[in-house]
Short mmCIF file of C-alpha atoms and ligand atoms in Angstrom, two decimals:
data_model
loop_
_atom_site.label_atom_id
_atom_site.label_comp_id
_atom_site.label_asym_id
_atom_site.label_seq_id
_atom_site.Cartn_x
_atom_site.Cartn_y
_atom_site.Cartn_z
CA UNK L 1358 -58.80 1.56 -40.81
CA UNK L 1359 -58.21 1.83 -37.20
CA UNK L 1360 -58.07 5.11 -35.26
CA UNK L 1361 -54.69 5.57 -33.46
CA UNK L 1362 -54.67 7.73 -30.32
CA UNK L 1363 -51.60 9.58 -28.88
CA UNK L 1364 -50.57 12.20 -26.46
CA UNK L 1365 -47.64 14.23 -26.22
CA UNK L 1366 -46.17 15.77 -23.08
CA UNK L 1367 -49.38 16.62 -21.69
CA UNK L 1368 -51.22 16.78 -24.68
CA UNK L 1369 -53.77 14.33 -26.27
CA UNK L 1370 -54.94 13.56 -29.58
CA UNK L 1371 -57.31 11.17 -31.40
CA UNK L 1372 -56.41 11.84 -35.05
CA UNK L 1373 -53.97 9.85 -37.04
CA UNK L 1374 -54.85 6.66 -38.72
CA UNK L 1375 -53.35 3.46 -39.53
CA UNK L 1376 -50.05 3.52 -37.48
CA UNK L 1377 -48.92 6.95 -37.95
CA UNK L 1378 -48.20 8.63 -34.52
CA UNK L 1379 -49.78 12.13 -34.56
CA UNK L 1380 -48.96 14.92 -32.16
CA UNK L 1381 -51.43 17.61 -31.06
CA UNK L 1382 -51.68 20.76 -28.87
CA UNK L 1383 -53.92 21.23 -25.95
CA UNK L 1384 -53.60 20.65 -22.12
CA UNK L 1385 -54.42 17.54 -20.22
CA UNK L 1386 -55.19 14.02 -21.48
CA UNK L 1387 -58.52 13.33 -19.57
CA UNK L 1388 -58.05 9.59 -20.18
CA UNK L 1389 -56.66 8.88 -16.65
CA UNK L 1390 -53.26 7.59 -18.20
CA UNK L 1391 -49.87 9.56 -17.35
CA UNK L 1392 -48.67 11.00 -20.50
CA UNK L 1393 -45.89 12.98 -19.02
CA UNK L 1394 -43.03 10.21 -19.76
CA UNK L 1395 -40.94 11.63 -17.05
CA UNK L 1396 -42.13 15.05 -17.56
CA UNK L 1397 -39.17 15.43 -19.88
CA UNK L 1398 -38.77 16.36 -23.39
CA UNK L 1399 -35.41 15.10 -24.60
CA UNK L 1400 -35.41 15.93 -28.16
CA UNK L 1401 -37.42 17.81 -30.90
CA UNK L 1402 -40.03 15.25 -31.15
CA UNK L 1403 -41.75 15.12 -27.87
CA UNK L 1404 -42.39 11.42 -26.54
CA UNK L 1405 -45.83 10.09 -27.51
CA UNK L 1406 -47.76 7.98 -25.42
CA UNK L 1407 -50.53 5.57 -26.75
CA UNK L 1408 -53.91 6.36 -24.87
CA UNK L 1409 -56.05 4.05 -26.68
CA UNK L 1410 -58.31 1.50 -25.16
CA UNK L 1411 -56.54 -2.04 -25.78
CA UNK L 1412 -59.33 -3.92 -27.39
CA UNK L 1413 -61.30 -1.41 -29.30
CA UNK L 1414 -59.56 -1.68 -32.97
CA UNK L 1415 -58.07 -5.11 -32.10
CA UNK L 1416 -59.61 -8.31 -33.88
CA UNK L 1417 -57.59 -11.54 -33.07
CA UNK L 1418 -58.86 -14.56 -34.42
CA UNK L 1419 -61.76 -15.91 -32.71
CA UNK L 1420 -60.37 -18.88 -30.74
CA UNK L 1421 -57.58 -16.95 -29.43
CA UNK L 1422 -57.42 -16.06 -25.64
CA UNK L 1423 -54.73 -15.97 -22.81
CA UNK L 1424 -56.95 -17.98 -20.56
CA UNK L 1425 -55.40 -21.32 -21.42
CA UNK L 1426 -52.01 -22.79 -20.80
CA UNK L 1427 -50.49 -20.95 -23.45
CA UNK L 1428 -50.97 -18.14 -26.18
CA UNK L 1429 -51.13 -18.97 -29.77
CA UNK L 1430 -48.94 -18.01 -32.53
CA UNK L 1431 -51.77 -16.06 -33.83
CA UNK L 1432 -52.77 -14.03 -30.99
CA UNK L 1433 -48.81 -12.98 -30.54
CA UNK L 1434 -48.93 -11.95 -34.25
CA UNK L 1435 -51.87 -9.84 -33.73
CA UNK L 1436 -50.41 -8.20 -30.66
CA UNK L 1437 -47.13 -7.30 -32.88
CA UNK L 1438 -49.22 -6.10 -35.67
CA UNK L 1439 -51.26 -3.86 -33.23
CA UNK L 1440 -47.89 -2.20 -32.32
CA UNK L 1441 -46.49 -2.00 -35.76
CA UNK L 1442 -49.64 -0.33 -37.03
CA UNK L 1443 -48.96 2.31 -34.45
CA UNK L 1444 -45.19 2.97 -34.78
CA UNK L 1445 -42.88 3.59 -37.55
CA UNK L 1446 -39.74 2.47 -36.12
CA UNK L 1447 -38.68 -1.30 -36.60
CA UNK L 1448 -36.28 -2.42 -33.75
CA UNK L 1449 -33.84 -5.34 -34.04
CA UNK L 1450 -32.90 -4.92 -30.26
CA UNK L 1451 -35.46 -5.40 -27.54
CA UNK L 1452 -34.38 -4.37 -23.86
CA UNK L 1453 -35.94 -5.33 -20.45
CA UNK L 1454 -35.65 -3.36 -17.58
CA UNK L 1455 -34.91 -4.73 -13.99
CA UNK L 1456 -36.25 -3.75 -10.71
CA UNK L 1457 -35.35 -0.12 -9.85
CA UNK L 1458 -33.94 0.49 -13.34
CA UNK L 1459 -37.28 1.49 -14.81
CA UNK L 1460 -38.11 4.44 -12.50
CA UNK L 1461 -40.32 7.34 -13.55
CA UNK L 1462 -37.37 9.86 -14.06
CA UNK L 1463 -33.80 9.48 -15.48
CA UNK L 1464 -34.50 5.74 -16.40
CA UNK L 1465 -33.23 4.12 -19.58
CA UNK L 1466 -36.55 4.22 -21.13
CA UNK L 1467 -36.51 8.19 -20.60
CA UNK L 1468 -33.10 8.45 -22.68
CA UNK L 1469 -35.00 7.09 -25.62
CA UNK L 1470 -35.60 9.67 -28.38
CA UNK L 1471 -38.46 10.03 -30.80
CA UNK L 1472 -40.27 7.68 -28.54
CA UNK L 1473 -43.51 6.26 -28.29
CA UNK L 1474 -44.79 4.29 -25.33
CA UNK L 1475 -47.64 2.13 -24.72
CA UNK L 1476 -48.63 1.47 -21.11
CA UNK L 1477 -49.17 -2.19 -20.75
CA UNK L 1478 -52.93 -1.63 -20.07
CA UNK L 1479 -53.22 -0.19 -23.58
CA UNK L 1480 -51.71 -3.13 -25.21
CA UNK L 1481 -54.14 -6.17 -26.12
CA UNK L 1482 -53.54 -9.15 -23.93
CA UNK L 1483 -50.50 -7.60 -21.97
CA UNK L 1484 -50.29 -8.75 -18.59
CA UNK L 1485 -49.94 -5.64 -16.00
CA UNK L 1486 -47.12 -5.67 -13.34
CA UNK L 1487 -47.84 -5.46 -9.70
CA UNK L 1488 -44.34 -4.85 -8.49
CA UNK L 1489 -43.25 -1.42 -7.30
CA UNK L 1490 -40.08 -0.49 -9.42
CA UNK L 1491 -41.69 -2.20 -12.72
CA UNK L 1492 -43.46 0.89 -14.38
CA UNK L 1493 -45.41 -0.75 -17.30
CA UNK L 1494 -44.51 0.59 -20.54
CA UNK L 1495 -43.39 -0.74 -23.64
CA UNK L 1496 -41.49 2.29 -25.27
CA UNK L 1497 -40.33 2.33 -28.79
CA UNK L 1498 -37.45 4.86 -29.65
CA UNK L 1499 -33.96 5.58 -30.42
CA UNK L 1500 -31.01 4.93 -27.81
CA UNK L 1501 -28.33 7.02 -29.46
CA UNK L 1502 -28.96 6.24 -32.95
CA UNK L 1503 -30.20 2.88 -32.58
CA UNK L 1504 -33.84 2.02 -32.73
CA UNK L 1505 -34.75 0.07 -29.87
CA UNK L 1506 -38.18 -1.36 -28.22
CA UNK L 1507 -37.85 -1.17 -24.14
CA UNK L 1508 -39.79 -3.03 -21.53
CA UNK L 1509 -40.15 -0.77 -18.57
CA UNK L 1510 -41.19 -3.19 -16.27
CA UNK L 1511 -41.46 -6.97 -16.62
CA UNK L 1512 -43.68 -9.93 -15.05
CA UNK L 1513 -42.39 -12.30 -12.56
CA UNK L 1514 -43.79 -15.77 -11.64
CA UNK L 1515 -44.85 -14.63 -8.04
CA UNK L 1516 -47.16 -12.27 -9.29
CA UNK L 1517 -49.29 -15.14 -10.07
CA UNK L 1518 -48.88 -15.05 -13.78
CA UNK L 1519 -47.87 -18.41 -15.22
CA UNK L 1520 -44.15 -18.49 -16.76
CA UNK L 1521 -45.56 -18.33 -20.29
CA UNK L 1522 -47.45 -15.25 -19.87
CA UNK L 1523 -44.54 -13.45 -17.95
CA UNK L 1524 -42.36 -14.23 -21.25
CA UNK L 1525 -45.31 -13.64 -23.80
CA UNK L 1526 -43.78 -9.96 -24.31
CA UNK L 1527 -40.61 -11.55 -25.54
CA UNK L 1528 -42.53 -13.40 -28.41
CA UNK L 1529 -44.18 -10.10 -29.12
CA UNK L 1530 -40.53 -8.68 -29.63
CA UNK L 1531 -39.68 -11.44 -31.92
CA UNK L 1532 -42.62 -10.88 -34.03
CA UNK L 1533 -42.09 -7.40 -34.31
CA UNK L 1534 -38.76 -8.23 -35.46
CA UNK L 1535 -36.39 -8.38 -32.47
CA UNK L 1536 -33.10 -10.29 -33.29
CA UNK L 1537 -31.49 -9.19 -29.97
CA UNK L 1538 -32.66 -9.37 -26.28
CA UNK L 1539 -30.78 -7.32 -23.70
CA UNK L 1540 -32.31 -8.01 -20.30
CA UNK L 1541 -31.20 -6.46 -16.97
CA UNK L 1542 -32.42 -7.64 -13.40
CA UNK L 1543 -31.66 -6.69 -9.70
CA UNK L 1544 -30.10 -9.81 -7.70
CA UNK L 1545 -28.56 -10.66 -4.64
CA UNK L 1546 -24.81 -11.56 -4.69
CA UNK L 1547 -23.47 -14.65 -3.47
CA UNK L 1548 -19.99 -14.60 -4.53
CA UNK L 1549 -17.56 -13.24 -2.09
CA UNK L 1550 -16.02 -10.97 -4.54
CA UNK L 1551 -18.95 -9.16 -5.47
CA UNK L 1552 -20.05 -5.96 -3.84
CA UNK L 1553 -23.55 -4.15 -3.89
CA UNK L 1554 -23.56 -1.87 -6.89
CA UNK L 1555 -21.59 -4.37 -9.00
CA UNK L 1556 -22.62 -5.92 -12.40
CA UNK L 1557 -22.53 -9.43 -13.18
CA UNK L 1558 -22.76 -10.26 -16.96
CA UNK L 1559 -24.53 -13.58 -16.81
CA UNK L 1560 -22.88 -16.69 -18.52
CA UNK L 1561 -25.26 -19.10 -17.57
CA UNK L 1562 -28.25 -19.84 -15.31
CA UNK L 1563 -29.66 -22.74 -12.91
CA UNK L 1564 -33.15 -22.76 -13.64
CA UNK L 1565 -34.60 -23.92 -10.32
CA UNK L 1566 -38.15 -23.14 -11.35
CA UNK L 1567 -37.45 -25.79 -14.07
CA UNK L 1568 -36.26 -28.21 -11.86
CA UNK L 1569 -39.52 -28.09 -10.03
CA UNK L 1570 -41.25 -28.63 -13.25
CA UNK L 1571 -42.24 -25.20 -14.47
CA UNK L 1572 -40.93 -23.76 -17.67
CA UNK L 1573 -42.02 -21.01 -19.86
CA UNK L 1574 -42.22 -23.31 -22.98
CA UNK L 1575 -44.57 -25.92 -21.06
CA UNK L 1576 -47.90 -26.53 -23.01
CA UNK L 1577 -48.34 -27.13 -26.72
CA UNK L 1578 -45.55 -26.20 -28.86
CA UNK L 1579 -45.60 -24.30 -31.92
CA UNK L 1580 -42.79 -24.89 -34.34
CA UNK L 1581 -42.91 -21.35 -35.72
CA UNK L 1582 -41.61 -20.27 -32.54
CA UNK L 1583 -39.15 -22.84 -32.19
CA UNK L 1584 -38.37 -26.51 -31.48
CA UNK L 1585 -40.13 -28.78 -28.65
CA UNK L 1586 -36.72 -29.29 -27.30
CA UNK L 1587 -34.42 -26.28 -27.52
CA UNK L 1588 -30.72 -26.26 -26.38
CA UNK L 1589 -30.26 -23.56 -23.93
CA UNK L 1590 -26.75 -24.58 -23.04
CA UNK L 1591 -25.29 -21.56 -25.16
CA UNK L 1592 -28.21 -19.21 -24.26
CA UNK L 1593 -26.05 -16.17 -23.13
CA UNK L 1594 -24.29 -15.25 -26.48
CA UNK L 1595 -20.65 -15.25 -26.07
CA UNK L 1596 -19.91 -12.52 -28.67
CA UNK L 1597 -22.12 -10.00 -27.12
CA UNK L 1598 -20.78 -10.97 -23.67
CA UNK L 1599 -17.22 -10.04 -25.08
CA UNK L 1600 -18.65 -6.92 -26.47
CA UNK L 1601 -20.18 -6.28 -22.96
CA UNK L 1602 -16.62 -6.72 -21.26
CA UNK L 1603 -15.12 -4.51 -23.89
CA UNK L 1604 -17.71 -1.64 -23.01
CA UNK L 1605 -16.86 -2.18 -19.38
CA UNK L 1606 -13.14 -1.70 -20.28
CA UNK L 1607 -13.91 1.37 -22.13
CA UNK L 1608 -16.02 2.86 -19.27
CA UNK L 1609 -13.09 1.81 -16.73
CA UNK L 1610 -15.62 -0.06 -14.87
CA UNK L 1611 -13.68 -3.63 -15.10
CA UNK L 1612 -13.20 -3.59 -11.35
CA UNK L 1613 -16.85 -3.70 -10.67
CA UNK L 1614 -17.79 -5.90 -13.61
CA UNK L 1615 -17.91 -9.67 -13.40
CA UNK L 1616 -19.09 -12.69 -15.28
CA UNK L 1617 -21.11 -15.24 -13.45
CA UNK L 1618 -23.81 -17.70 -12.88
CA UNK L 1619 -27.25 -16.50 -12.23
CA UNK L 1620 -30.18 -18.70 -10.49
CA UNK L 1621 -33.87 -17.73 -10.68
CA UNK L 1622 -35.92 -18.72 -7.59
CA UNK L 1623 -39.56 -18.61 -7.57
CA UNK L 1624 -39.72 -15.71 -4.80
CA UNK L 1625 -41.59 -13.70 -3.46
CA UNK L 1626 -39.99 -14.60 -0.04
CA UNK L 1627 -36.13 -14.03 -0.37
CA UNK L 1628 -33.96 -17.16 0.37
CA UNK L 1629 -33.21 -18.74 3.63
CA UNK L 1630 -29.69 -18.94 4.93
CA UNK L 1631 -29.67 -22.78 4.17
CA UNK L 1632 -31.00 -22.01 0.47
CA UNK L 1633 -28.31 -19.42 -0.17
CA UNK L 1634 -25.74 -21.79 1.33
CA UNK L 1635 -27.17 -24.71 -1.21
CA UNK L 1636 -27.01 -22.10 -4.37
CA UNK L 1637 -23.37 -21.09 -3.43
CA UNK L 1638 -22.38 -24.67 -3.16
CA UNK L 1639 -23.94 -25.18 -6.57
CA UNK L 1640 -21.75 -22.53 -8.28
CA UNK L 1641 -24.55 -19.61 -8.29
CA UNK L 1642 -22.82 -16.15 -8.23
CA UNK L 1643 -26.17 -14.18 -8.06
CA UNK L 1644 -29.83 -14.89 -7.23
CA UNK L 1645 -33.08 -13.49 -8.41
CA UNK L 1646 -36.57 -13.96 -9.42
CA UNK L 1647 -36.69 -13.28 -13.16
CA UNK L 1648 -34.95 -13.16 -16.46
CA UNK L 1649 -34.38 -16.72 -16.95
CA UNK L 1650 -38.10 -17.53 -18.44
CA UNK L 1651 -37.39 -14.61 -20.90
CA UNK L 1652 -34.20 -16.04 -22.04
CA UNK L 1653 -35.32 -19.53 -22.60
CA UNK L 1654 -38.41 -17.88 -24.73
CA UNK L 1655 -36.03 -15.71 -26.67
CA UNK L 1656 -33.59 -18.52 -27.31
CA UNK L 1657 -36.47 -20.93 -28.25
CA UNK L 1658 -37.44 -18.31 -31.23
CA UNK L 1659 -34.09 -17.81 -31.87
CA UNK L 1660 -33.42 -14.21 -30.65
CA UNK L 1661 -29.64 -13.75 -29.56
CA UNK L 1662 -29.77 -13.16 -25.82
CA UNK L 1663 -27.57 -11.06 -23.13
CA UNK L 1664 -28.55 -10.50 -19.33
CA UNK L 1665 -26.85 -8.95 -16.77
CA UNK L 1666 -27.61 -8.58 -12.84
CA UNK L 1667 -27.19 -5.22 -10.88
CA UNK L 1668 -25.95 -6.95 -7.47
CA UNK L 1669 -28.28 -4.77 -5.01
CA UNK L 1670 -27.46 -6.72 -2.05
CA UNK L 1671 -25.34 -9.17 -0.46
CA UNK L 1672 -26.86 -12.69 0.15
CA UNK L 1673 -27.15 -13.39 3.94
CA UNK L 1674 -25.12 -16.51 4.85
CA UNK L 1675 -24.58 -16.07 8.47
CA UNK L 1676 -27.25 -17.37 11.03
CA UNK L 1677 -25.60 -14.63 13.69
CA UNK L 1678 -26.47 -11.83 10.91
CA UNK L 1679 -29.33 -9.23 11.68
CA UNK L 1680 -29.19 -8.14 8.00
CA UNK L 1681 -32.32 -8.92 5.94
CA UNK L 1682 -32.90 -8.20 2.35
CA UNK L 1683 -35.77 -6.06 1.29
CA UNK L 1684 -37.09 -4.83 -2.06
CA UNK L 1685 -36.55 -0.91 -1.12
CA UNK L 1686 -32.78 -1.51 -1.07
CA UNK L 1687 -33.16 -3.11 -4.26
CA UNK L 1688 -34.85 -0.30 -6.02
CA UNK L 1689 -32.52 2.07 -4.24
CA UNK L 1690 -29.40 0.55 -5.45
CA UNK L 1691 -30.99 0.61 -9.08
CA UNK L 1692 -31.77 3.89 -8.94
CA UNK L 1693 -28.07 4.83 -7.79
CA UNK L 1694 -26.64 2.69 -10.47
CA UNK L 1695 -28.84 4.13 -13.39
CA UNK L 1696 -26.47 6.56 -14.83
CA UNK L 1697 -23.65 3.92 -15.15
CA UNK L 1698 -26.06 1.21 -16.30
CA UNK L 1699 -27.57 3.55 -18.89
CA UNK L 1700 -24.11 4.35 -20.42
CA UNK L 1701 -23.36 0.52 -20.15
CA UNK L 1702 -26.49 -0.41 -22.19
CA UNK L 1703 -26.09 2.42 -24.60
CA UNK L 1704 -22.65 1.55 -25.56
CA UNK L 1705 -23.43 -2.14 -25.59
CA UNK L 1706 -26.32 -1.62 -28.02
CA UNK L 1707 -24.27 0.79 -30.37
CA UNK L 1708 -21.62 -2.46 -30.60
CA UNK L 1709 -24.60 -4.88 -31.04
CA UNK L 1710 -26.18 -2.77 -33.95
CA UNK L 1711 -22.79 -2.16 -35.48
CA UNK L 1712 -22.13 -5.86 -35.51
CA UNK L 1713 -25.39 -6.84 -36.64
CA UNK L 1714 -25.40 -4.48 -39.66
CA UNK L 1715 -21.52 -5.57 -40.61
CA UNK L 1716 -22.51 -9.22 -40.46
CA UNK L 1717 -25.55 -8.74 -42.69
O1 LIG O 328 -35.20 -9.31 -11.71
P1 LIG O 328 -35.74 -8.15 -11.22
O2 LIG O 328 -37.14 -7.72 -12.04
O3 LIG O 328 -34.88 -6.90 -11.50
O4 LIG O 328 -36.46 -7.88 -9.79
C1 LIG O 328 -35.76 -8.54 -8.76
O5 LIG O 328 -36.02 -7.47 -7.64
C2 LIG O 328 -37.11 -8.18 -6.78
C3 LIG O 328 -36.80 -8.34 -5.32
O6 LIG O 328 -36.49 -7.19 -4.75
C4 LIG O 328 -37.57 -9.61 -7.48
O7 LIG O 328 -38.49 -9.08 -8.50
C5 LIG O 328 -36.21 -9.84 -8.20
O8 LIG O 328 -36.52 -10.55 -9.38
#
């Protein structure tokens, strides 16, 4: 039986066995891992943070590794089992927070009740994020009444990880039992009708990285995840997009909510003016450096996908302009919009869950 270690609001424990999260009294964690969860207690059950060491009680089958050109089904299965052994809730909805939307305080993951979070460095084989604004925790908890798992920080190609590794957590979600993915991102707005702070529900994407011969599904295909040649033309689920538009109406934010096409670029350099003009000519409404690899991976393994962009900056199209995009304004806008986005996601999650339960 494995030993499970958790901390709560500054209190650490190494009690608890076989997946039962335990709480203990006492001060300090002494493990070098932040256990404050934003410094907040948001319900009667204080947030728990896993403080274990990733490989201690973890026994993947001997041939598995993340060093090759893919990760095996068995490895993903053992990572999923590692998590399932340590949390009691069984989420059907997975959320990925974009830049600036996963900050240390007041963020979506903070709103989860009865939460248990796993710093990425404590999860076997998980990559660790290197980008400011991406905190690096997998949080299980309830958003409203709905059980969810939430990636507080994602992985980008420009960090040096291959796309399949960036998207590996989505497969972990699948094997944890997730049926619906809700991904958010920060993006530059190309569409003239978009303003900074607007929301764009993604209806389709242009996978520029894919055009260049790079796709998260490259490498050996395991049919247990999905087919070798998956269809992606209906990747962004129409019924969930309708629900999102309904949520925007209910919240009175129709005027700042759009539906459009997202294009992924490799980054980390922002786009040139010629590149932005090219993307605009191709019908792209917003541009970013993420999400597409996650949605492709999700669709491949049969997860219903929804994604939206927060327009954090207007793409520069004019050679006379002295404006330059920068990551700080991206994060600032994410923080500014946090309350609206939190409400938007909470309401949408509620609708998805109600729909899921009624169509069972
Ligand atoms: O897509 P997310 O992770 O929200 O982040 C966006 O913000 C960063 C650029 O400021 C890039 O990583 C871009 O993709």
